[in-house]
Short mmCIF file of C-alpha atoms and ligand atoms in Angstrom, two decimals:
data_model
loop_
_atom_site.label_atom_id
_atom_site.label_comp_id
_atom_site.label_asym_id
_atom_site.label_seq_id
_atom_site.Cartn_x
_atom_site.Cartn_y
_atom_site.Cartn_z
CA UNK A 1 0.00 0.00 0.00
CA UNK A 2 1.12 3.39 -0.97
CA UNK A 3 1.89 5.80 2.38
CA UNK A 4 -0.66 8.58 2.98
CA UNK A 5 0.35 12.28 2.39
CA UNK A 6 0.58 12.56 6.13
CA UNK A 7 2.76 9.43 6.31
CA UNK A 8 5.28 11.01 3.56
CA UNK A 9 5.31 14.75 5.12
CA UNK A 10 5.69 13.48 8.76
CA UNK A 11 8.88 11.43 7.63
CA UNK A 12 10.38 14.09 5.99
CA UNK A 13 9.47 16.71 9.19
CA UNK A 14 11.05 13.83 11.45
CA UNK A 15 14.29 12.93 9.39
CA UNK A 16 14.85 15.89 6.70
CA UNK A 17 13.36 19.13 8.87
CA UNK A 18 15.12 18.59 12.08
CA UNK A 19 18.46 17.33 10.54
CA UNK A 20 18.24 21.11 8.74
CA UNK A 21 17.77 22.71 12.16
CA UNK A 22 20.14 20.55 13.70
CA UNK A 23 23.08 21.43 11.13
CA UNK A 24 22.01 24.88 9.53
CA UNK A 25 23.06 26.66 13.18
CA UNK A 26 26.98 24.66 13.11
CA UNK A 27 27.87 26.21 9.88
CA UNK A 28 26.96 29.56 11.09
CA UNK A 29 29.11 29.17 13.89
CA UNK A 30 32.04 27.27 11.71
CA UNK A 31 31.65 30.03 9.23
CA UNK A 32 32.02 32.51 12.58
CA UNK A 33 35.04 30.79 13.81
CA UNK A 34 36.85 30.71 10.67
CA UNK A 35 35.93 34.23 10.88
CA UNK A 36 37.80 34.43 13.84
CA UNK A 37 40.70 32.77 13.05
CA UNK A 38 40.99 34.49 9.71
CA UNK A 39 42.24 37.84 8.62
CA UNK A 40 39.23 39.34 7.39
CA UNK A 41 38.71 38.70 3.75
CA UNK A 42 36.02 40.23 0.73
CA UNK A 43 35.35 36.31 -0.02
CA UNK A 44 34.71 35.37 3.82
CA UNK A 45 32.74 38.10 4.22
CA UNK A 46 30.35 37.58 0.96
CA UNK A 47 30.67 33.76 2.02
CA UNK A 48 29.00 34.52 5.27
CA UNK A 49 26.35 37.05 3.95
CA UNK A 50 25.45 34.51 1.49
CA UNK A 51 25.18 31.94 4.23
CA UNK A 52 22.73 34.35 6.28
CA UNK A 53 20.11 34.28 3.12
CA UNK A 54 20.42 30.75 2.48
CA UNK A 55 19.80 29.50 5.92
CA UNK A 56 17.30 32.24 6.06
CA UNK A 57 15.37 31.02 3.01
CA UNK A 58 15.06 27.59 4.24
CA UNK A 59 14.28 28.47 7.32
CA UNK A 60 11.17 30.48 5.85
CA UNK A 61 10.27 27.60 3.58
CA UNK A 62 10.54 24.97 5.97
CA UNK A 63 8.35 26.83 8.36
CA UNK A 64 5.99 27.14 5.17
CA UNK A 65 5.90 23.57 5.13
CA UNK A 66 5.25 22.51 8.73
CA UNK A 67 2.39 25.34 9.26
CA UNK A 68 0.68 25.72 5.75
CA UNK A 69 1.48 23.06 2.96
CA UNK A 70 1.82 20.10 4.96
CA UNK A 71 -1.21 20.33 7.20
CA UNK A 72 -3.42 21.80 3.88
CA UNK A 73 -2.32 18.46 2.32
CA UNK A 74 -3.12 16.69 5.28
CA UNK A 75 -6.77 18.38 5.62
CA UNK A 76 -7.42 17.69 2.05
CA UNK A 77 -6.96 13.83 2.37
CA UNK A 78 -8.87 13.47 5.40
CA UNK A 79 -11.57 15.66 4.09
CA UNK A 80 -11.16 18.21 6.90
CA UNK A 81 -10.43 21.83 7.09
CA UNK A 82 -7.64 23.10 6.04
CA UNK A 83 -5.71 25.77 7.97
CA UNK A 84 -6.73 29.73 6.63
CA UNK A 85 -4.26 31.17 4.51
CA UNK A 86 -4.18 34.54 2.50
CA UNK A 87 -0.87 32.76 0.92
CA UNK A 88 -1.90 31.06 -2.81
CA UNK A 89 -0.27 27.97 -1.85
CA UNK A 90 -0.11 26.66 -5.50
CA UNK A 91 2.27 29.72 -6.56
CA UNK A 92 4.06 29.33 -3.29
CA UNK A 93 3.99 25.15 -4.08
CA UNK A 94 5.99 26.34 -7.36
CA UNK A 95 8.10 28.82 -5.46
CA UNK A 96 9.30 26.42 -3.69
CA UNK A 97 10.38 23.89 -6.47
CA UNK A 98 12.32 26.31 -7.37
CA UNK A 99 14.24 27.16 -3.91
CA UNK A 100 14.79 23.28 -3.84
CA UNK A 101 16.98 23.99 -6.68
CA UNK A 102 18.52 27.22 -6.16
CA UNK A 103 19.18 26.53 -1.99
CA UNK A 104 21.50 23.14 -3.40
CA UNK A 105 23.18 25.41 -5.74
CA UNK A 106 24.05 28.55 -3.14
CA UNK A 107 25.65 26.15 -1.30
CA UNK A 108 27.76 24.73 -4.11
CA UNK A 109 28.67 28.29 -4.62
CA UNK A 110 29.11 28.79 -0.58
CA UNK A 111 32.11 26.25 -0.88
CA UNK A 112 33.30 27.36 -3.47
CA UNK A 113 34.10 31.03 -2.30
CA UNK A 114 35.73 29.73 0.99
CA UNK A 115 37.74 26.86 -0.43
CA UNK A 116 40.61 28.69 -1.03
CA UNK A 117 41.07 30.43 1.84
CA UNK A 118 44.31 30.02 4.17
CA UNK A 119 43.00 28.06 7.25
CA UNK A 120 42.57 24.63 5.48
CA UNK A 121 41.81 22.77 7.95
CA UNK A 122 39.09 24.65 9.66
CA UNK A 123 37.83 25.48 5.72
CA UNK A 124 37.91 21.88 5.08
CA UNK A 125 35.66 21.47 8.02
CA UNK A 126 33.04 24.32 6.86
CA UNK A 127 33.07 21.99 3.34
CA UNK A 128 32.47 19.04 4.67
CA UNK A 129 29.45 19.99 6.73
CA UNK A 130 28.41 21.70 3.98
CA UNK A 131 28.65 18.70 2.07
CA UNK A 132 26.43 16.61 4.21
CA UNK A 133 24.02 19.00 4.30
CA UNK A 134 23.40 18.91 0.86
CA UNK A 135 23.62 15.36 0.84
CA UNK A 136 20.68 14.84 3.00
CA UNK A 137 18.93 17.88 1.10
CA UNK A 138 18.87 15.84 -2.40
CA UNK A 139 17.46 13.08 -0.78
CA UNK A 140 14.63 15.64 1.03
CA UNK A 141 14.10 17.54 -2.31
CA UNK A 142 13.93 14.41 -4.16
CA UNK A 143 11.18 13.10 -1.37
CA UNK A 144 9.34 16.54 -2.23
CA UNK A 145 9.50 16.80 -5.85
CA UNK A 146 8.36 13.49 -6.66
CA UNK A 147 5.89 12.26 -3.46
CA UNK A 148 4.68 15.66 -1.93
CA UNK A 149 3.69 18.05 -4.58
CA UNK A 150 2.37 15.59 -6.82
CA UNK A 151 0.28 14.19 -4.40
CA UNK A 152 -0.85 17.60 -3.36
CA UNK A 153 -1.65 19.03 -6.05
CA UNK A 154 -4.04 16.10 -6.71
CA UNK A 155 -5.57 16.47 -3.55
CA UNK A 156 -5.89 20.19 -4.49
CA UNK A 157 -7.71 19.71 -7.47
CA UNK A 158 -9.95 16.91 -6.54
CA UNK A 159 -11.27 19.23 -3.45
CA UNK A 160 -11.39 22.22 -6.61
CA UNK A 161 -13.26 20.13 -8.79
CA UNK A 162 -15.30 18.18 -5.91
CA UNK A 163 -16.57 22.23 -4.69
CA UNK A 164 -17.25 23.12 -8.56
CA UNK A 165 -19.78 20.18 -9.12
FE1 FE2 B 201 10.90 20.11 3.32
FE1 FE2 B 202 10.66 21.79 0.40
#
């Protein structure tokens, strides 16, 4: 038997969501101590502002998630009421398609701007976390892409079409 909308968004809240919150905050504060350690540098500083949006955007869309798109799906498949929103959650469902994308890719570029800085070690470190958070973030996007907004925007338009009839 296929897993239910809920089963698929509360495994990726569990596993994906709180491995994010877990790991986002140590690369701040590896990012901060290689500030520390480092004379202050145009890359390390754009690296770190960069940083700040990225965690920031996933932040916002993983909150987006867990109080809006997750529990509408949810609603829908049970037939109950969804929570109230003034956000069109079908733009924002497309929005975020394309954050899965361009999050992966900031981080690429993250790594790239710091990797030749001259504390290799503690850079090496920053890359490596990095690394593992993507890791876990293709596997969480591919989860998304393929299970979640399918299956929601079927649930979507069967409630559409259900209310039209
Ligand atoms: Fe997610
Ligand atoms: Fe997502």
């Amino acid at each position: 038997m296929q897993p239910s909308f809920k089963e698929i968004v509360e495994e990726i809240v569990a596993n994906h969501h709180s491995f994010l919150r877990k790991e986002l905050p140590k690369i701040s504060e590896l990012l901060e101590a290689l500030a520390d350690d480092c004379s202050p540098s145009d890359a390390l500083i754009e690296a770190q502002k960069l940083y700040k949006k990225v965690r920031s955007k996933i932040e916002t869309h993983l909150k987006d998630e867990e109080t809006l798109l997750f529990p509408t799906g949810i609603a829908l498949e049970s037939e109950d009421v969804a929570p109230v929103t003034e956000m069109n959650l079908l733009e924002r469902l497309h929005e975020m398609e394309v954050e899965h994308d361009g999050c992966g890719n900031a981080l690429t570029t993250l790594s790239q701007m710091i990797a030749t800085l001259p504390n290799k070690e503690q850079t090496e470190q920053v890359i490596s976390k990095i690394k593992s958070v993507q890791k876990d973030l293709a596997i969480h996007v591919e989860k998304e892409n393929t299970l979640v907004h399918p299956r929601f925007l079927e649930l979507f338009e069967a409630r559409s079409s259900a209310r039209c009839s």
